Short mmCIF file of C-alpha atoms and ligand atoms in Angstrom, two decimals:
data_model
loop_
_atom_site.label_atom_id
_atom_site.label_comp_id
_atom_site.label_asym_id
_atom_site.label_seq_id
_atom_site.Cartn_x
_atom_site.Cartn_y
_atom_site.Cartn_z
CA MET A 1 6.61 5.50 -21.51
CA GLU A 2 5.93 8.83 -22.12
CA LEU A 3 3.01 10.46 -20.67
CA ILE A 4 1.28 13.26 -22.17
CA ARG A 5 -1.35 15.15 -19.87
CA GLY A 6 -3.97 16.94 -22.05
CA LEU A 7 -4.49 17.90 -25.63
CA HIS A 8 -2.43 21.01 -25.40
CA ASN A 9 0.57 18.85 -24.87
CA LEU A 10 0.69 17.18 -28.02
CA ARG A 11 3.15 18.10 -30.35
CA PRO A 12 3.67 17.61 -34.16
CA ARG A 13 5.89 14.96 -33.43
CA HIS A 14 3.59 12.91 -31.66
CA ARG A 15 1.64 12.29 -34.81
CA GLY A 16 1.15 9.10 -36.09
CA HIS A 17 -0.12 6.38 -33.29
CA VAL A 18 -2.00 3.22 -33.02
CA VAL A 19 -4.52 3.90 -30.37
CA THR A 20 -6.49 2.37 -27.85
CA ILE A 21 -9.08 4.09 -25.53
CA GLY A 22 -10.66 3.25 -22.02
CA ASN A 23 -10.34 3.51 -18.20
CA PHE A 24 -7.91 0.52 -17.72
CA ASP A 25 -9.07 0.36 -14.33
CA GLY A 26 -6.99 -2.26 -12.76
CA VAL A 27 -5.34 -3.46 -16.16
CA HIS A 28 -6.62 -6.94 -15.76
CA VAL A 29 -6.60 -10.07 -18.09
CA GLY A 30 -9.09 -8.32 -20.56
CA HIS A 31 -7.01 -5.15 -20.82
CA GLN A 32 -4.09 -7.08 -21.35
CA ALA A 33 -5.46 -8.82 -24.23
CA ILE A 34 -6.22 -5.45 -25.55
CA LEU A 35 -2.62 -4.10 -24.95
CA SER A 36 -1.13 -7.31 -26.19
CA ARG A 37 -2.87 -6.58 -29.57
CA LEU A 38 -2.20 -3.04 -29.66
CA ARG A 39 1.52 -3.97 -29.05
CA GLU A 40 1.19 -6.37 -32.11
CA SER A 41 -0.43 -3.49 -34.20
CA ALA A 42 1.98 -1.01 -33.32
CA ALA A 43 4.98 -3.35 -34.36
CA ARG A 44 3.36 -4.08 -37.71
CA ALA A 45 2.99 -0.45 -38.25
CA GLY A 46 6.09 0.56 -37.09
CA LEU A 47 4.45 3.30 -35.10
CA PRO A 48 4.43 3.90 -31.00
CA SER A 49 1.34 2.59 -29.30
CA CYS A 50 -1.13 5.25 -27.52
CA VAL A 51 -3.26 4.53 -24.75
CA VAL A 52 -6.16 7.42 -24.11
CA ILE A 53 -7.40 7.57 -20.65
CA PHE A 54 -9.24 9.73 -18.65
CA GLU A 55 -9.12 11.70 -15.16
CA PRO A 56 -11.28 11.50 -13.33
CA GLN A 57 -12.61 8.15 -15.15
CA PRO A 58 -15.98 9.66 -16.43
CA ARG A 59 -18.18 7.61 -13.92
CA GLU A 60 -16.39 9.42 -11.37
CA PHE A 61 -17.44 12.70 -13.01
CA PHE A 62 -20.77 11.62 -13.21
CA ALA A 63 -21.37 10.17 -9.65
CA GLY A 64 -18.42 11.50 -7.80
CA ARG A 65 -17.98 9.75 -4.37
CA GLU A 66 -20.84 7.12 -5.60
CA ALA A 67 -18.81 5.89 -8.27
CA PRO A 68 -17.22 2.37 -7.63
CA PRO A 69 -13.99 2.51 -5.78
CA ARG A 70 -10.94 2.30 -8.12
CA LEU A 71 -8.77 -1.08 -8.48
CA SER A 72 -5.60 1.24 -8.94
CA ARG A 73 -4.69 4.59 -8.40
CA LEU A 74 -3.46 6.80 -11.43
CA ARG A 75 0.12 6.08 -10.62
CA ASP A 76 -0.34 1.98 -10.80
CA LYS A 77 -2.51 2.28 -13.49
CA LEU A 78 0.52 4.00 -15.32
CA ALA A 79 3.10 1.60 -13.84
CA LEU A 80 1.07 -1.11 -15.37
CA LEU A 81 0.47 -0.08 -18.82
CA LYS A 82 4.43 0.76 -18.92
CA ALA A 83 5.10 -2.75 -17.71
CA ALA A 84 2.71 -3.98 -20.62
CA GLY A 85 4.81 -2.40 -23.23
CA VAL A 86 2.83 0.92 -24.10
CA ASP A 87 4.84 3.67 -25.57
CA ARG A 88 2.61 6.76 -24.69
CA VAL A 89 -0.23 7.64 -22.64
CA LEU A 90 -2.63 10.71 -23.32
CA CYS A 91 -4.28 11.43 -20.07
CA LEU A 92 -7.31 13.63 -20.82
CA SER A 93 -9.26 15.46 -17.78
CA PHE A 94 -12.71 14.29 -18.14
CA ASN A 95 -14.67 17.66 -17.71
CA GLN A 96 -17.60 19.30 -18.86
CA ARG A 97 -16.07 20.54 -22.35
CA LEU A 98 -15.08 16.72 -23.02
CA ARG A 99 -18.37 15.27 -21.86
CA GLU A 100 -20.24 17.55 -24.45
CA LEU A 101 -17.75 16.44 -27.54
CA THR A 102 -19.56 14.60 -30.01
CA ALA A 103 -18.42 11.16 -31.08
CA GLU A 104 -17.42 12.80 -34.52
CA ALA A 105 -15.51 15.76 -32.79
CA PHE A 106 -13.95 13.02 -30.53
CA VAL A 107 -12.28 11.37 -33.62
CA GLN A 108 -11.47 14.19 -35.52
CA ARG A 109 -9.95 16.55 -32.90
CA ILE A 110 -8.54 13.60 -30.56
CA LEU A 111 -7.76 10.81 -32.52
CA VAL A 112 -6.98 12.23 -36.13
CA GLU A 113 -5.97 15.94 -35.58
CA GLY A 114 -4.16 15.16 -32.31
CA LEU A 115 -2.84 11.65 -32.20
CA GLY A 116 -2.82 10.96 -36.25
CA VAL A 117 -4.26 7.61 -35.62
CA THR A 118 -3.67 4.39 -38.22
CA HIS A 119 -5.21 1.93 -36.16
CA LEU A 120 -7.68 1.86 -33.40
CA GLN A 121 -8.02 -1.16 -31.15
CA VAL A 122 -11.16 -1.28 -29.09
CA GLY A 123 -12.53 -3.51 -26.36
CA ASP A 124 -16.02 -5.31 -27.64
CA ASP A 125 -18.47 -3.04 -25.79
CA PHE A 126 -16.54 0.15 -25.90
CA ARG A 127 -18.58 3.31 -26.27
CA PHE A 128 -17.93 6.88 -26.48
CA GLY A 129 -18.59 10.49 -27.18
CA CYS A 130 -21.55 12.67 -25.78
CA ASP A 131 -24.18 10.02 -24.38
CA ARG A 132 -22.08 7.18 -25.75
CA ALA A 133 -23.12 7.54 -29.26
CA GLY A 134 -19.94 6.49 -30.77
CA ASP A 135 -19.87 2.46 -30.81
CA PHE A 136 -17.89 -0.10 -33.17
CA ALA A 137 -20.14 0.38 -36.25
CA PHE A 138 -19.79 4.25 -35.87
CA LEU A 139 -15.86 4.02 -35.63
CA GLN A 140 -15.65 1.40 -38.64
CA GLN A 141 -17.28 4.15 -40.62
CA ALA A 142 -15.26 7.30 -39.45
CA GLY A 143 -12.09 5.00 -40.03
CA SER A 144 -13.07 4.25 -43.83
CA THR A 145 -13.51 7.83 -44.36
CA LEU A 146 -10.73 9.63 -42.05
CA GLY A 147 -8.16 6.65 -43.11
CA PHE A 148 -7.91 4.69 -40.02
CA THR A 149 -8.85 0.66 -39.26
CA VAL A 150 -10.54 -0.23 -36.14
CA GLU A 151 -10.21 -3.90 -34.64
CA ASN A 152 -12.45 -4.93 -32.07
CA THR A 153 -10.72 -7.29 -29.15
CA GLN A 154 -12.85 -10.36 -28.52
CA THR A 155 -14.16 -10.59 -24.95
CA VAL A 156 -11.77 -12.56 -22.27
CA GLU A 157 -13.74 -14.89 -20.13
CA LEU A 158 -11.91 -16.70 -17.09
CA LEU A 159 -13.74 -19.25 -14.87
CA GLY A 160 -16.85 -18.89 -16.81
CA ASP A 161 -17.40 -15.58 -17.10
CA ARG A 162 -16.34 -12.03 -18.80
CA VAL A 163 -13.41 -10.54 -16.99
CA SER A 164 -13.95 -6.88 -15.96
CA SER A 165 -13.42 -4.34 -13.18
CA THR A 166 -16.95 -4.45 -11.84
CA ARG A 167 -16.50 -8.62 -11.59
CA ILE A 168 -12.90 -7.96 -9.43
CA ARG A 169 -14.42 -5.10 -7.37
CA SER A 170 -17.18 -7.80 -6.29
CA LEU A 171 -14.76 -10.76 -5.66
CA LEU A 172 -12.71 -8.14 -3.66
CA GLU A 173 -15.96 -7.28 -1.71
CA SER A 174 -16.63 -10.90 -0.99
CA GLY A 175 -12.89 -11.88 0.22
CA ASP A 176 -12.56 -14.10 -3.10
CA PHE A 177 -8.83 -12.97 -3.61
CA ALA A 178 -7.81 -16.04 -5.27
CA THR A 179 -10.28 -15.78 -8.01
CA ALA A 180 -9.67 -11.79 -7.99
CA GLU A 181 -5.98 -12.61 -8.46
CA ALA A 182 -6.62 -14.66 -11.42
CA LEU A 183 -8.69 -12.11 -13.06
CA LEU A 184 -5.61 -9.46 -12.59
CA ASP A 185 -2.97 -12.00 -13.49
CA ARG A 186 -1.50 -10.44 -10.02
CA PRO A 187 -2.18 -10.46 -6.38
CA PHE A 188 -4.47 -7.59 -5.05
CA VAL A 189 -2.04 -5.19 -3.42
CA ILE A 190 -2.33 -1.59 -1.70
CA ALA A 191 0.82 0.34 -1.29
CA GLY A 192 1.40 3.33 0.45
CA ARG A 193 3.72 5.35 2.86
CA VAL A 194 3.60 4.73 6.72
CA LEU A 195 2.36 7.86 8.60
CA HIS A 196 1.81 8.66 12.26
CA GLY A 197 -1.29 7.66 13.86
CA GLN A 198 -3.01 8.21 16.95
CA LYS A 199 -0.25 6.46 18.91
CA LEU A 200 -3.38 4.41 20.49
CA GLY A 201 -2.22 0.99 19.02
CA ARG A 202 1.01 0.83 21.06
CA THR A 203 -0.94 1.14 24.17
CA LEU A 204 -3.70 -1.54 23.22
CA GLY A 205 -0.63 -3.85 22.81
CA VAL A 206 -0.91 -3.77 19.06
CA PRO A 207 1.15 -1.16 17.28
CA THR A 208 -0.36 -0.74 13.55
CA ALA A 209 1.60 0.81 10.78
CA ASN A 210 -0.97 3.44 9.30
CA ILE A 211 -0.94 3.39 5.45
CA GLN A 212 -1.10 6.63 3.59
CA LEU A 213 -4.60 6.01 1.47
CA LYS A 214 -4.56 9.86 -0.08
CA ARG A 215 -7.78 10.12 -2.13
CA LEU A 216 -8.09 6.22 -2.67
CA ARG A 217 -11.26 4.83 -1.75
CA ALA A 218 -10.23 1.29 -1.47
CA PRO A 219 -12.59 -1.12 -2.75
CA LEU A 220 -12.30 -3.35 0.73
CA HIS A 221 -13.58 -3.04 4.14
CA GLY A 222 -13.31 -4.73 7.44
CA VAL A 223 -10.19 -6.87 9.03
CA TYR A 224 -7.81 -9.12 6.35
CA VAL A 225 -4.91 -11.51 6.66
CA VAL A 226 -2.28 -9.71 4.63
CA SER A 227 1.42 -10.20 3.90
CA VAL A 228 3.87 -6.94 3.62
CA GLN A 229 7.15 -6.64 2.06
CA HIS A 230 9.27 -4.91 4.27
CA GLU A 231 13.36 -4.62 3.39
CA GLY A 232 13.37 -7.56 1.09
CA GLN A 233 11.40 -9.83 3.39
CA VAL A 234 7.90 -10.94 3.19
CA LEU A 235 6.10 -10.57 6.94
CA ALA A 236 2.53 -11.87 7.82
CA GLY A 237 0.15 -9.40 9.20
CA VAL A 238 -3.47 -8.57 9.90
CA ALA A 239 -4.84 -5.45 8.85
CA ASN A 240 -8.15 -3.31 9.45
CA ILE A 241 -9.17 -1.26 6.68
CA GLY A 242 -12.04 1.38 7.75
CA GLU A 243 -13.13 4.51 9.61
CA ARG A 244 -12.25 2.96 13.13
CA PRO A 245 -15.74 3.78 14.36
CA SER A 246 -14.60 2.59 18.25
CA VAL A 247 -12.15 5.47 18.29
CA ALA A 248 -12.79 9.14 17.61
CA GLY A 249 -11.53 9.02 13.87
CA ASP A 250 -11.56 11.54 11.05
CA GLY A 251 -14.12 9.95 9.44
CA GLN A 252 -11.85 8.99 6.47
CA ALA A 253 -11.14 5.33 5.93
CA HIS A 254 -7.56 4.06 6.80
CA LEU A 255 -5.57 1.24 6.38
CA GLU A 256 -3.63 -0.18 9.57
CA VAL A 257 -1.13 -3.12 9.40
CA HIS A 258 -0.26 -5.02 12.57
CA VAL A 259 2.73 -6.90 11.49
CA LEU A 260 2.90 -10.41 13.67
CA ASP A 261 5.98 -10.79 15.79
CA TYR A 262 7.61 -7.73 14.68
CA ALA A 263 8.85 -4.86 16.60
CA GLY A 264 10.82 -2.27 14.72
CA ASP A 265 9.93 1.28 13.41
CA LEU A 266 8.23 1.43 10.25
CA TYR A 267 7.38 5.25 9.67
CA GLY A 268 8.21 6.62 6.39
CA GLN A 269 8.41 3.21 4.81
CA TYR A 270 6.65 2.49 1.51
CA LEU A 271 5.16 -0.52 2.38
CA PRO A 272 2.94 -2.81 -0.33
CA VAL A 273 0.24 -4.60 1.82
CA ARG A 274 -0.95 -7.84 -0.17
CA PHE A 275 -4.55 -9.21 0.86
CA HIS A 276 -5.28 -12.93 1.26
CA ALA A 277 -8.59 -13.65 3.46
CA LYS A 278 -11.43 -11.53 5.23
CA LEU A 279 -11.58 -12.38 8.82
CA ARG A 280 -14.53 -9.95 9.65
CA ASP A 281 -16.32 -6.74 8.97
CA GLU A 282 -15.35 -3.60 11.07
CA GLN A 283 -17.40 -3.35 14.13
CA LYS A 284 -18.21 -0.14 16.44
CA PHE A 285 -16.91 -1.63 20.08
CA ALA A 286 -18.33 -0.12 23.43
CA GLY A 287 -15.00 0.35 24.49
CA LEU A 288 -11.20 -0.01 24.31
CA ASP A 289 -11.22 -3.58 26.07
CA ALA A 290 -13.83 -5.07 23.61
CA LEU A 291 -11.87 -3.61 20.75
CA LYS A 292 -8.60 -5.06 22.27
CA ALA A 293 -10.06 -8.52 22.60
CA ALA A 294 -11.48 -8.52 19.27
CA ILE A 295 -7.60 -7.38 17.63
CA TYR A 296 -6.40 -10.46 19.86
CA ALA A 297 -8.97 -12.50 18.33
CA ASP A 298 -8.02 -11.59 14.59
CA ILE A 299 -4.17 -12.02 15.51
CA ASP A 300 -5.24 -15.30 16.47
CA ALA A 301 -7.05 -16.13 13.36
CA ALA A 302 -4.03 -14.73 11.19
CA ARG A 303 -1.88 -16.95 13.07
CA ALA A 304 -3.96 -19.93 12.34
CA TYR A 305 -4.31 -18.95 8.80
CA TRP A 306 -0.64 -18.80 8.21
CA GLN A 307 0.20 -21.97 10.07
CA GLN A 308 -2.19 -23.33 7.09
CA TYR A 309 -0.61 -21.54 4.54
CA PRO A 310 2.49 -20.86 3.14
CA LEU A 311 3.68 -17.27 3.10
CA PRO A 312 3.87 -16.03 -0.65
CA CYS A 313 7.35 -15.41 -2.00
CA CYS A 314 6.72 -11.80 -2.74
CA VAL A 315 4.24 -9.05 -2.43
C1 FMN B 1 -6.90 -6.27 13.37
C2 FMN B 1 -7.48 -5.14 13.61
C3 FMN B 1 -8.77 -4.93 13.54
C4 FMN B 1 -9.51 -4.01 13.86
N1 FMN B 1 -10.61 -3.78 13.86
C5 FMN B 1 -11.32 -2.86 14.12
C6 FMN B 1 -12.95 -2.74 14.56
O1 FMN B 1 -13.56 -3.36 14.35
N2 FMN B 1 -13.39 -1.47 14.57
C7 FMN B 1 -12.70 -0.61 14.89
O2 FMN B 1 -13.40 1.00 15.27
N3 FMN B 1 -11.35 -0.22 14.93
C8 FMN B 1 -10.65 -1.45 14.49
N4 FMN B 1 -9.26 -1.47 14.22
C9 FMN B 1 -8.70 -0.03 14.22
C10 FMN B 1 -8.11 0.21 15.87
O3 FMN B 1 -9.24 1.02 16.32
C11 FMN B 1 -7.01 1.07 15.63
O4 FMN B 1 -5.64 0.16 15.30
C12 FMN B 1 -6.42 1.59 17.17
O5 FMN B 1 -7.41 2.47 16.99
C13 FMN B 1 -5.08 2.30 17.01
O6 FMN B 1 -4.90 3.56 15.90
P1 FMN B 1 -3.65 4.35 15.86
O7 FMN B 1 -2.62 3.31 15.03
O8 FMN B 1 -3.92 5.46 15.10
O9 FMN B 1 -3.00 4.50 17.23
C14 FMN B 1 -8.68 -2.57 14.10
C15 FMN B 1 -7.24 -2.54 13.91
C16 FMN B 1 -6.48 -4.11 13.62
C17 FMN B 1 -5.26 -3.63 13.46
N1 ADP B 2 4.42 -5.35 14.73
C1 ADP B 2 4.10 -4.04 14.34
N2 ADP B 2 3.47 -3.75 13.29
C2 ADP B 2 3.19 -2.80 12.57
N3 ADP B 2 3.75 -1.45 13.36
C3 ADP B 2 4.63 -1.53 14.08
C4 ADP B 2 5.06 -2.97 14.67
N4 ADP B 2 5.78 -2.87 15.66
C5 ADP B 2 6.39 -1.32 15.37
N5 ADP B 2 5.60 -0.81 14.54
C6 ADP B 2 5.87 0.27 14.67
O1 ADP B 2 4.87 1.08 15.63
C7 ADP B 2 4.36 1.91 14.71
C8 ADP B 2 2.58 2.25 14.92
O2 ADP B 2 2.54 2.61 16.38
P1 ADP B 2 1.18 3.26 16.96
O3 ADP B 2 0.99 3.41 18.60
O4 ADP B 2 -0.07 1.83 16.23
O5 ADP B 2 0.96 4.43 16.38
P2 ADP B 2 0.48 5.34 15.25
O6 ADP B 2 -0.73 5.52 16.08
O7 ADP B 2 1.54 6.10 14.85
O8 ADP B 2 0.30 4.12 14.20
C9 ADP B 2 4.43 1.85 13.27
O9 ADP B 2 4.20 2.86 12.46
C10 ADP B 2 5.62 1.35 13.36
O10 ADP B 2 6.84 2.03 13.04
#
């Protein structure tokens, strides 16, 4: 899969595409339905498929830190699009210039002149262009004048409701990982490198691997039963994701995992963490003794969980 960053990196060889546009946050089963139609249309046309995404996502541009947290970082999203058989991704920076582009100019400059679109696959509620003025009817009209076809992908419903990134976010928030997994068609995993922390964990008797979140604002907060994958093995664990109000922190959210019955060195490892159940919200404890007692109780609760359920075969 080829990643093209910005319109200015489009070359004449990039003309002629079957295209879809969107945020594709999480690449859930609804997105996968669009991508599968895209793949079919591309094969029929004998042209490469192209997904146009925005970075930051438009809601992040408008609302900044008030925007909902992402289900997938850019690198995860790209890996998932690649796995879905997408040939090219055009990643446009969503800035003031792009936001002011009218729907007509968007179609003309990006889709027609930039990508040489022959077919456009869109989701059922897709709207774009300045003030979201471009809808399906507009696109069909534009397509008939400018020479491309437009197809609407039907809403994908699962367990009685429409699949959406918002619904998955709220399932994760409420700790319903089984339903979130069904909507994502994969487990919800946060992966990152293990960094050095404040070295407090081991003095509490609970060493924790601190996973680097970088700019990711996780859609989770609290204490969870987790599993991690390390050197080809799946290990049971318990994790906290939050600002650690009981110890002087840096105000940033951290993901910290205590791996049960493990005593090795994890520094520098890239650790995928899969979430299984929520145990409680993060709390501010009066002192380290109270924090320690709560963490020991969490470890007991995680052990009880893993006695009831088998460890997954992979994370
Ligand atoms: C299972 C678990 C639960 C935790 N719960 C809380 C909590 O409720 N409140 C809090 O301030 N910190 C909580 N923490 C974070 C600890 O404060 C943190 O792991 C400890 O300070 C060690 O930090 P270090 O790895 O940087 O040394 C929890 C950690 C774990 C592993
Ligand atoms: N059971 C375990 N779970 C998680 N990390 C462990 C475990 N046993 C040893 N470690 C190692 O100890 C480190 C964490 O120790 P800790 O005192 O919490 O220091 P830090 O503040 O640097 O995270 C981990 O990064 C890992 O290399």
